[in-house]
Amino acid sequence: MKTMSKNLIGFFFVMPAGVIFSLALFEVIKRFLLINPINIVFISGIIFYFLLRYLVKWIGYDFVDVGEVLVHELVHGFFSLLFLGDVKSLSVYPKKGGQVSVSRSNFLVELSPYCFPIIAIVVSGIKPFFIKSAGIYIVFITGFFLGQHLAALFKDFHLGQSDILNNGIVFSFSVVLFLNVFFVGIMMVILGDGYSAVPLFLNEAFEISKKCIYLILHFDYAGNWSKLHELIGKLFSIL
C-alpha cells in the first residue's frame, strides 16, 4: 500500500514536474550548446569519461567499476548523514558491488546515487570563484564527472535494484528524472552564465508549468473521455 501511494504521488506530481523541468532544460541546453563556446569542452568531458571507462574495461581492469560502486555507496552514506543518521559500515567488492549500512534512511537516501551527480555539482559550483582562464578546465572536469554519474546511472538503475523496488518503480523513475534534470539544468546555467542566471532557469520552468496547468484545466475531458479512461487504466496496471 505504501509503494502504491508513492507510485501515485510520483505519477501525478513528481513526473509532471520532471517533464516541466525537462522542457526548461531543453531551452537551457539550446542556449548553452549553440551560443556558449565552452559547450564543446563540456561535452568533451562527458565523452572522455565514457571512452576512458570503455578502454579500461577493455584492457581488463575493474577499478572504474569499483570507483563507481564506491561513489554510489558514499552518496548513500552522505545523505544518511544529512538526515542525522550514521554510517555503520561500508563495503565495496570488485565484480560483486557494494553495500552500506546506515542508521537512518528514507526515499532520498535510497535513491540519492541515481539522483544527484554530487561531484559534478560541487565542481560546477566553484567555477564562478575561479579566474576566467581556469574556467575551461572546470567545465571539462564537470563534464567528466557528469559522465561518471550518467554511466553509473545507466548501469545501476534497473528493476533488480532493491532501492527502486522498495520505493516503487513509477515513484523512483519520477524522482530520478526530476532531480537529474533539475541539477543538470542548474549546473549548465552556472557553467554558462554564473549563479545570477539560476533564477532565470527556475522562472522559465515556472512559466512552462503555468502553461501546462492551463492546458490541463482547459482540456476537453468529456469529448476525449474514452481515450483518457483507457490511458488511465493502462497506467494503473503498471503501478
C-alpha positions as protocol buffer text, in pm:
chain_id: "A"
residue {
  index: 1
  type: MET
  ca { x: 0 y: 0 z: 0 }
}
residue {
  index: 2
  type: LYS
  ca { x: 287 y: 235 z: 84 }
}
residue {
  index: 3
  type: THR
  ca { x: 452 y: 160 z: -250 }
}
residue {
  index: 4
  type: MET
  ca { x: 122 y: 219 z: -432 }
}
residue {
  index: 5
  type: SER
  ca { x: 86 y: 560 z: -264 }
}
residue {
  index: 6
  type: LYS
  ca { x: 440 y: 654 z: -366 }
}
residue {
  index: 7
  type: ASN
  ca { x: 373 y: 547 z: -724 }
}
residue {
  index: 8
  type: LEU
  ca { x: 59 y: 762 z: -739 }
}
residue {
  index: 9
  type: ILE
  ca { x: 245 y: 1063 z: -595 }
}
residue {
  index: 10
  type: GLY
  ca { x: 524 y: 1006 z: -844 }
}
residue {
  index: 11
  type: PHE
  ca { x: 292 y: 979 z: -1141 }
}
residue {
  index: 12
  type: PHE
  ca { x: 61 y: 1272 z: -1064 }
}
residue {
  index: 13
  type: PHE
  ca { x: 308 y: 1517 z: -908 }
}
residue {
  index: 14
  type: VAL
  ca { x: 678 y: 1433 z: -940 }
}
residue {
  index: 15
  type: MET
  ca { x: 675 y: 1310 z: -1300 }
}
residue {
  index: 16
  type: PRO
  ca { x: 491 y: 1619 z: -1432 }
}
residue {
  index: 17
  type: ALA
  ca { x: 747 y: 1835 z: -1251 }
}
residue {
  index: 18
  type: GLY
  ca { x: 1023 y: 1635 z: -1418 }
}
residue {
  index: 19
  type: VAL
  ca { x: 867 y: 1685 z: -1760 }
}
residue {
  index: 20
  type: ILE
  ca { x: 828 y: 2059 z: -1698 }
}
residue {
  index: 21
  type: PHE
  ca { x: 1190 y: 2098 z: -1593 }
}
residue {
  index: 22
  type: SER
  ca { x: 1295 y: 1885 z: -1891 }
}
residue {
  index: 23
  type: LEU
  ca { x: 1131 y: 2141 z: -2120 }
}
residue {
  index: 24
  type: ALA
  ca { x: 1305 y: 2423 z: -1935 }
}
residue {
  index: 25
  type: LEU
  ca { x: 1634 y: 2234 z: -1953 }
}
residue {
  index: 26
  type: PHE
  ca { x: 1587 y: 2191 z: -2327 }
}
residue {
  index: 27
  type: GLU
  ca { x: 1582 y: 2569 z: -2364 }
}
residue {
  index: 28
  type: VAL
  ca { x: 1893 y: 2598 z: -2147 }
}
residue {
  index: 29
  type: ILE
  ca { x: 2071 y: 2331 z: -2349 }
}
residue {
  index: 30
  type: LYS
  ca { x: 1987 y: 2507 z: -2676 }
}
residue {
  index: 31
  type: ARG
  ca { x: 2139 y: 2830 z: -2547 }
}
residue {
  index: 32
  type: PHE
  ca { x: 2435 y: 2655 z: -2389 }
}
residue {
  index: 33
  type: LEU
  ca { x: 2521 y: 2434 z: -2685 }
}
residue {
  index: 34
  type: LEU
  ca { x: 2450 y: 2678 z: -2966 }
}
residue {
  index: 35
  type: ILE
  ca { x: 2576 y: 3003 z: -2815 }
}
residue {
  index: 36
  type: ASN
  ca { x: 2827 y: 2937 z: -2538 }
}
residue {
  index: 37
  type: PRO
  ca { x: 3175 y: 2849 z: -2674 }
}
residue {
  index: 38
  type: ILE
  ca { x: 3255 y: 2623 z: -2375 }
}
residue {
  index: 39
  type: ASN
  ca { x: 2993 y: 2370 z: -2484 }
}
residue {
  index: 40
  type: ILE
  ca { x: 3250 y: 2163 z: -2675 }
}
residue {
  index: 41
  type: VAL
  ca { x: 3466 y: 2139 z: -2364 }
}
residue {
  index: 42
  type: PHE
  ca { x: 3170 y: 2026 z: -2151 }
}
residue {
  index: 43
  type: ILE
  ca { x: 3062 y: 1759 z: -2400 }
}
residue {
  index: 44
  type: SER
  ca { x: 3425 y: 1650 z: -2444 }
}
residue {
  index: 45
  type: GLY
  ca { x: 3447 y: 1586 z: -2070 }
}
residue {
  index: 46
  type: ILE
  ca { x: 3142 y: 1359 z: -2082 }
}
residue {
  index: 47
  type: ILE
  ca { x: 3266 y: 1171 z: -2389 }
}
residue {
  index: 48
  type: PHE
  ca { x: 3616 y: 1137 z: -2244 }
}
residue {
  index: 49
  type: TYR
  ca { x: 3482 y: 960 z: -1936 }
}
residue {
  index: 50
  type: PHE
  ca { x: 3284 y: 710 z: -2143 }
}
residue {
  index: 51
  type: LEU
  ca { x: 3584 y: 643 z: -2368 }
}
residue {
  index: 52
  type: LEU
  ca { x: 3817 y: 605 z: -2069 }
}
residue {
  index: 53
  type: ARG
  ca { x: 3569 y: 373 z: -1899 }
}
residue {
  index: 54
  type: TYR
  ca { x: 3539 y: 156 z: -2209 }
}
residue {
  index: 55
  type: LEU
  ca { x: 3917 y: 146 z: -2261 }
}
residue {
  index: 56
  type: VAL
  ca { x: 3992 y: 49 z: -1901 }
}
residue {
  index: 57
  type: LYS
  ca { x: 3730 y: -229 z: -1906 }
}
residue {
  index: 58
  type: TRP
  ca { x: 3858 y: -348 z: -2246 }
}
residue {
  index: 59
  type: ILE
  ca { x: 4211 y: -377 z: -2108 }
}
residue {
  index: 60
  type: GLY
  ca { x: 4073 y: -588 z: -1827 }
}
residue {
  index: 61
  type: TYR
  ca { x: 4091 y: -365 z: -1521 }
}
residue {
  index: 62
  type: ASP
  ca { x: 3794 y: -322 z: -1291 }
}
residue {
  index: 63
  type: PHE
  ca { x: 3894 y: -13 z: -1092 }
}
residue {
  index: 64
  type: VAL
  ca { x: 3645 y: 202 z: -1285 }
}
residue {
  index: 65
  type: ASP
  ca { x: 3360 y: -23 z: -1173 }
}
residue {
  index: 66
  type: VAL
  ca { x: 3497 y: -21 z: -819 }
}
residue {
  index: 67
  type: GLY
  ca { x: 3516 y: 358 z: -828 }
}
residue {
  index: 68
  type: GLU
  ca { x: 3155 y: 389 z: -947 }
}
residue {
  index: 69
  type: VAL
  ca { x: 3035 y: 150 z: -677 }
}
residue {
  index: 70
  type: LEU
  ca { x: 3235 y: 339 z: -414 }
}
residue {
  index: 71
  type: VAL
  ca { x: 3079 y: 670 z: -518 }
}
residue {
  index: 72
  type: HIS
  ca { x: 2735 y: 505 z: -516 }
}
residue {
  index: 73
  type: GLU
  ca { x: 2774 y: 382 z: -158 }
}
residue {
  index: 74
  type: LEU
  ca { x: 2937 y: 705 z: -37 }
}
residue {
  index: 75
  type: VAL
  ca { x: 2643 y: 906 z: -166 }
}
residue {
  index: 76
  type: HIS
  ca { x: 2406 y: 676 z: 26 }
}
residue {
  index: 77
  type: GLY
  ca { x: 2612 y: 740 z: 338 }
}
residue {
  index: 78
  type: PHE
  ca { x: 2639 y: 1115 z: 278 }
}
residue {
  index: 79
  type: PHE
  ca { x: 2264 y: 1158 z: 252 }
}
residue {
  index: 80
  type: SER
  ca { x: 2208 y: 946 z: 561 }
}
residue {
  index: 81
  type: LEU
  ca { x: 2439 y: 1186 z: 747 }
}
residue {
  index: 82
  type: LEU
  ca { x: 2240 y: 1481 z: 611 }
}
residue {
  index: 83
  type: PHE
  ca { x: 1932 y: 1332 z: 776 }
}
residue {
  index: 84
  type: LEU
  ca { x: 2124 y: 1293 z: 1105 }
}
residue {
  index: 85
  type: GLY
  ca { x: 2190 y: 924 z: 1059 }
}
residue {
  index: 86
  type: ASP
  ca { x: 2514 y: 729 z: 1098 }
}
residue {
  index: 87
  type: VAL
  ca { x: 2714 y: 515 z: 859 }
}
residue {
  index: 88
  type: LYS
  ca { x: 2769 y: 184 z: 1037 }
}
residue {
  index: 89
  type: SER
  ca { x: 2966 y: 7 z: 766 }
}
residue {
  index: 90
  type: LEU
  ca { x: 3064 y: 40 z: 401 }
}
residue {
  index: 91
  type: SER
  ca { x: 3197 y: -235 z: 177 }
}
residue {
  index: 92
  type: VAL
  ca { x: 3298 y: -242 z: -189 }
}
residue {
  index: 93
  type: TYR
  ca { x: 3388 y: -564 z: -370 }
}
residue {
  index: 94
  type: PRO
  ca { x: 3532 y: -594 z: -722 }
}
residue {
  index: 95
  type: LYS
  ca { x: 3273 y: -753 z: -955 }
}
residue {
  index: 96
  type: LYS
  ca { x: 3031 y: -800 z: -663 }
}
residue {
  index: 97
  type: GLY
  ca { x: 2908 y: -447 z: -598 }
}
residue {
  index: 98
  type: GLY
  ca { x: 2893 y: -278 z: -263 }
}
residue {
  index: 99
  type: GLN
  ca { x: 2688 y: -231 z: 47 }
}
residue {
  index: 100
  type: VAL
  ca { x: 2644 y: 42 z: 304 }
}
residue {
  index: 101
  type: SER
  ca { x: 2467 y: 14 z: 637 }
}
residue {
  index: 102
  type: VAL
  ca { x: 2309 y: 332 z: 774 }
}
residue {
  index: 103
  type: SER
  ca { x: 2109 y: 408 z: 1085 }
}
residue {
  index: 104
  type: ARG
  ca { x: 1856 y: 632 z: 914 }
}
residue {
  index: 105
  type: SER
  ca { x: 1703 y: 605 z: 569 }
}
residue {
  index: 106
  type: ASN
  ca { x: 1424 y: 742 z: 353 }
}
residue {
  index: 107
  type: PHE
  ca { x: 1350 y: 760 z: -18 }
}
residue {
  index: 108
  type: LEU
  ca { x: 1609 y: 1033 z: -75 }
}
residue {
  index: 109
  type: VAL
  ca { x: 1880 y: 833 z: 99 }
}
residue {
  index: 110
  type: GLU
  ca { x: 1788 y: 522 z: -101 }
}
residue {
  index: 111
  type: LEU
  ca { x: 1758 y: 697 z: -439 }
}
residue {
  index: 112
  type: SER
  ca { x: 2032 y: 959 z: -390 }
}
residue {
  index: 113
  type: PRO
  ca { x: 2306 y: 788 z: -600 }
}
residue {
  index: 114
  type: TYR
  ca { x: 2074 y: 789 z: -902 }
}
residue {
  index: 115
  type: CYS
  ca { x: 1952 y: 1146 z: -849 }
}
residue {
  index: 116
  type: PHE
  ca { x: 2249 y: 1360 z: -751 }
}
residue {
  index: 117
  type: PRO
  ca { x: 2568 y: 1394 z: -959 }
}
residue {
  index: 118
  type: ILE
  ca { x: 2739 y: 1512 z: -640 }
}
residue {
  index: 119
  type: ILE
  ca { x: 3094 y: 1557 z: -767 }
}
residue {
  index: 120
  type: ALA
  ca { x: 2983 y: 1737 z: -1084 }
}
residue {
  index: 121
  type: ILE
  ca { x: 2757 y: 1966 z: -880 }
}
residue {
  index: 122
  type: VAL
  ca { x: 3041 y: 2064 z: -646 }
}
residue {
  index: 123
  type: VAL
  ca { x: 3288 y: 2122 z: -931 }
}
residue {
  index: 124
  type: SER
  ca { x: 3044 y: 2335 z: -1131 }
}
residue {
  index: 125
  type: GLY
  ca { x: 2958 y: 2532 z: -818 }
}
residue {
  index: 126
  type: ILE
  ca { x: 3313 y: 2655 z: -769 }
}
residue {
  index: 127
  type: LYS
  ca { x: 3361 y: 2783 z: -1126 }
}
residue {
  index: 128
  type: PRO
  ca { x: 3238 y: 3139 z: -1060 }
}
residue {
  index: 129
  type: PHE
  ca { x: 3503 y: 3177 z: -788 }
}
residue {
  index: 130
  type: PHE
  ca { x: 3799 y: 3096 z: -1012 }
}
residue {
  index: 131
  type: ILE
  ca { x: 3981 y: 3320 z: -1256 }
}
residue {
  index: 132
  type: LYS
  ca { x: 3843 y: 3316 z: -1607 }
}
residue {
  index: 133
  type: SER
  ca { x: 4137 y: 3125 z: -1756 }
}
residue {
  index: 134
  type: ALA
  ca { x: 4071 y: 2832 z: -1521 }
}
residue {
  index: 135
  type: GLY
  ca { x: 3706 y: 2811 z: -1622 }
}
residue {
  index: 136
  type: ILE
  ca { x: 3764 y: 2587 z: -1922 }
}
residue {
  index: 137
  type: TYR
  ca { x: 3930 y: 2322 z: -1705 }
}
residue {
  index: 138
  type: ILE
  ca { x: 3647 y: 2331 z: -1452 }
}
residue {
  index: 139
  type: VAL
  ca { x: 3394 y: 2289 z: -1733 }
}
residue {
  index: 140
  type: PHE
  ca { x: 3582 y: 1983 z: -1862 }
}
residue {
  index: 141
  type: ILE
  ca { x: 3607 y: 1828 z: -1514 }
}
residue {
  index: 142
  type: THR
  ca { x: 3236 y: 1891 z: -1457 }
}
residue {
  index: 143
  type: GLY
  ca { x: 3156 y: 1714 z: -1784 }
}
residue {
  index: 144
  type: PHE
  ca { x: 3389 y: 1428 z: -1688 }
}
residue {
  index: 145
  type: PHE
  ca { x: 3216 y: 1366 z: -1355 }
}
residue {
  index: 146
  type: LEU
  ca { x: 2872 y: 1411 z: -1507 }
}
residue {
  index: 147
  type: GLY
  ca { x: 2977 y: 1136 z: -1748 }
}
residue {
  index: 148
  type: GLN
  ca { x: 3067 y: 922 z: -1445 }
}
residue {
  index: 149
  type: HIS
  ca { x: 2724 y: 984 z: -1294 }
}
residue {
  index: 150
  type: LEU
  ca { x: 2544 y: 905 z: -1620 }
}
residue {
  index: 151
  type: ALA
  ca { x: 2746 y: 586 z: -1678 }
}
residue {
  index: 152
  type: ALA
  ca { x: 2667 y: 465 z: -1327 }
}
residue {
  index: 153
  type: LEU
  ca { x: 2302 y: 563 z: -1368 }
}
residue {
  index: 154
  type: PHE
  ca { x: 2266 y: 369 z: -1695 }
}
residue {
  index: 155
  type: LYS
  ca { x: 2433 y: 67 z: -1536 }
}
residue {
  index: 156
  type: ASP
  ca { x: 2265 y: 63 z: -1194 }
}
residue {
  index: 157
  type: PHE
  ca { x: 1914 y: 197 z: -1250 }
}
residue {
  index: 158
  type: HIS
  ca { x: 1720 y: -120 z: -1324 }
}
residue {
  index: 159
  type: LEU
  ca { x: 1433 y: -322 z: -1179 }
}
residue {
  index: 160
  type: GLY
  ca { x: 1665 y: -555 z: -993 }
}
residue {
  index: 161
  type: GLN
  ca { x: 1775 y: -279 z: -757 }
}
residue {
  index: 162
  type: SER
  ca { x: 1621 y: -304 z: -412 }
}
residue {
  index: 163
  type: ASP
  ca { x: 1638 y: 77 z: -379 }
}
residue {
  index: 164
  type: ILE
  ca { x: 1396 y: 108 z: -670 }
}
residue {
  index: 165
  type: LEU
  ca { x: 1165 y: -179 z: -575 }
}
residue {
  index: 166
  type: ASN
  ca { x: 1135 y: -55 z: -216 }
}
residue {
  index: 167
  type: ASN
  ca { x: 1014 y: 287 z: -332 }
}
residue {
  index: 168
  type: GLY
  ca { x: 801 y: 181 z: -629 }
}
residue {
  index: 169
  type: ILE
  ca { x: 904 y: 177 z: -993 }
}
residue {
  index: 170
  type: VAL
  ca { x: 696 y: 476 z: -1104 }
}
residue {
  index: 171
  type: PHE
  ca { x: 787 y: 685 z: -799 }
}
residue {
  index: 172
  type: SER
  ca { x: 1159 y: 604 z: -833 }
}
residue {
  index: 173
  type: PHE
  ca { x: 1165 y: 686 z: -1204 }
}
residue {
  index: 174
  type: SER
  ca { x: 978 y: 1012 z: -1144 }
}
residue {
  index: 175
  type: VAL
  ca { x: 1211 y: 1127 z: -865 }
}
residue {
  index: 176
  type: VAL
  ca { x: 1524 y: 1031 z: -1057 }
}
residue {
  index: 177
  type: LEU
  ca { x: 1400 y: 1209 z: -1371 }
}
residue {
  index: 178
  type: PHE
  ca { x: 1305 y: 1526 z: -1185 }
}
residue {
  index: 179
  type: LEU
  ca { x: 1621 y: 1561 z: -974 }
}
residue {
  index: 180
  type: ASN
  ca { x: 1861 y: 1476 z: -1257 }
}
residue {
  index: 181
  type: VAL
  ca { x: 1701 y: 1727 z: -1491 }
}
residue {
  index: 182
  type: PHE
  ca { x: 1684 y: 1989 z: -1215 }
}
residue {
  index: 183
  type: PHE
  ca { x: 2050 y: 1963 z: -1113 }
}
residue {
  index: 184
  type: VAL
  ca { x: 2189 y: 1921 z: -1465 }
}
residue {
  index: 185
  type: GLY
  ca { x: 1999 y: 2236 z: -1559 }
}
residue {
  index: 186
  type: ILE
  ca { x: 2140 y: 2422 z: -1259 }
}
residue {
  index: 187
  type: MET
  ca { x: 2493 y: 2305 z: -1344 }
}
residue {
  index: 188
  type: MET
  ca { x: 2472 y: 2414 z: -1706 }
}
residue {
  index: 189
  type: VAL
  ca { x: 2332 y: 2752 z: -1609 }
}
residue {
  index: 190
  type: ILE
  ca { x: 2614 y: 2811 z: -1359 }
}
residue {
  index: 191
  type: LEU
  ca { x: 2880 y: 2696 z: -1605 }
}
residue {
  index: 192
  type: GLY
  ca { x: 2744 y: 2917 z: -1880 }
}
residue {
  index: 193
  type: ASP
  ca { x: 2626 y: 3232 z: -1704 }
}
residue {
  index: 194
  type: GLY
  ca { x: 2702 y: 3203 z: -1332 }
}
residue {
  index: 195
  type: TYR
  ca { x: 2476 y: 3198 z: -1029 }
}
residue {
  index: 196
  type: SER
  ca { x: 2283 y: 3506 z: -1140 }
}
residue {
  index: 197
  type: ALA
  ca { x: 2119 y: 3305 z: -1420 }
}
residue {
  index: 198
  type: VAL
  ca { x: 1980 y: 3033 z: -1190 }
}
residue {
  index: 199
  type: PRO
  ca { x: 1662 y: 3232 z: -1106 }
}
residue {
  index: 200
  type: LEU
  ca { x: 1601 y: 3273 z: -1480 }
}
residue {
  index: 201
  type: PHE
  ca { x: 1611 y: 2895 z: -1526 }
}
residue {
  index: 202
  type: LEU
  ca { x: 1370 y: 2845 z: -1236 }
}
residue {
  index: 203
  type: ASN
  ca { x: 1141 y: 3118 z: -1369 }
}
residue {
  index: 204
  type: GLU
  ca { x: 1142 y: 2954 z: -1711 }
}
residue {
  index: 205
  type: ALA
  ca { x: 1032 y: 2627 z: -1551 }
}
residue {
  index: 206
  type: PHE
  ca { x: 761 y: 2816 z: -1360 }
}
residue {
  index: 207
  type: GLU
  ca { x: 627 y: 2977 z: -1679 }
}
residue {
  index: 208
  type: ILE
  ca { x: 621 y: 2642 z: -1856 }
}
residue {
  index: 209
  type: SER
  ca { x: 436 y: 2490 z: -1559 }
}
residue {
  index: 210
  type: LYS
  ca { x: 170 y: 2762 z: -1580 }
}
residue {
  index: 211
  type: LYS
  ca { x: 114 y: 2681 z: -1947 }
}
residue {
  index: 212
  type: CYS
  ca { x: 89 y: 2309 z: -1869 }
}
residue {
  index: 213
  type: ILE
  ca { x: -161 y: 2370 z: -1589 }
}
residue {
  index: 214
  type: TYR
  ca { x: -369 y: 2588 z: -1822 }
}
residue {
  index: 215
  type: LEU
  ca { x: -379 y: 2312 z: -2083 }
}
residue {
  index: 216
  type: ILE
  ca { x: -478 y: 2054 z: -1821 }
}
residue {
  index: 217
  type: LEU
  ca { x: -756 y: 2272 z: -1684 }
}
residue {
  index: 218
  type: HIS
  ca { x: -893 y: 2352 z: -2029 }
}
residue {
  index: 219
  type: PHE
  ca { x: -864 y: 2003 z: -2175 }
}
residue {
  index: 220
  type: ASP
  ca { x: -1187 y: 1866 z: -2322 }
}
residue {
  index: 221
  type: TYR
  ca { x: -1215 y: 1567 z: -2091 }
}
residue {
  index: 222
  type: ALA
  ca { x: -1577 y: 1499 z: -2185 }
}
residue {
  index: 223
  type: GLY
  ca { x: -1501 y: 1481 z: -2554 }
}
residue {
  index: 224
  type: ASN
  ca { x: -1197 y: 1260 z: -2502 }
}
residue {
  index: 225
  type: TRP
  ca { x: -1317 y: 1057 z: -2204 }
}
residue {
  index: 226
  type: SER
  ca { x: -1291 y: 715 z: -2370 }
}
residue {
  index: 227
  type: LYS
  ca { x: -928 y: 765 z: -2466 }
}
residue {
  index: 228
  type: LEU
  ca { x: -844 y: 919 z: -2128 }
}
residue {
  index: 229
  type: HIS
  ca { x: -1014 y: 634 z: -1941 }
}
residue {
  index: 230
  type: GLU
  ca { x: -823 y: 377 z: -2144 }
}
residue {
  index: 231
  type: LEU
  ca { x: -494 y: 558 z: -2080 }
}
residue {
  index: 232
  type: ILE
  ca { x: -554 y: 581 z: -1704 }
}
residue {
  index: 233
  type: GLY
  ca { x: -643 y: 212 z: -1694 }
}
residue {
  index: 234
  type: LYS
  ca { x: -317 y: 118 z: -1861 }
}
residue {
  index: 235
  type: LEU
  ca { x: -120 y: 345 z: -1630 }
}
residue {
  index: 236
  type: PHE
  ca { x: -279 y: 198 z: -1318 }
}
residue {
  index: 237
  type: SER
  ca { x: -199 y: -153 z: -1440 }
}
residue {
  index: 238
  type: ILE
  ca { x: 175 y: -87 z: -1407 }
}
residue {
  index: 239
  type: LEU
  ca { x: 162 y: 67 z: -1059 }
}
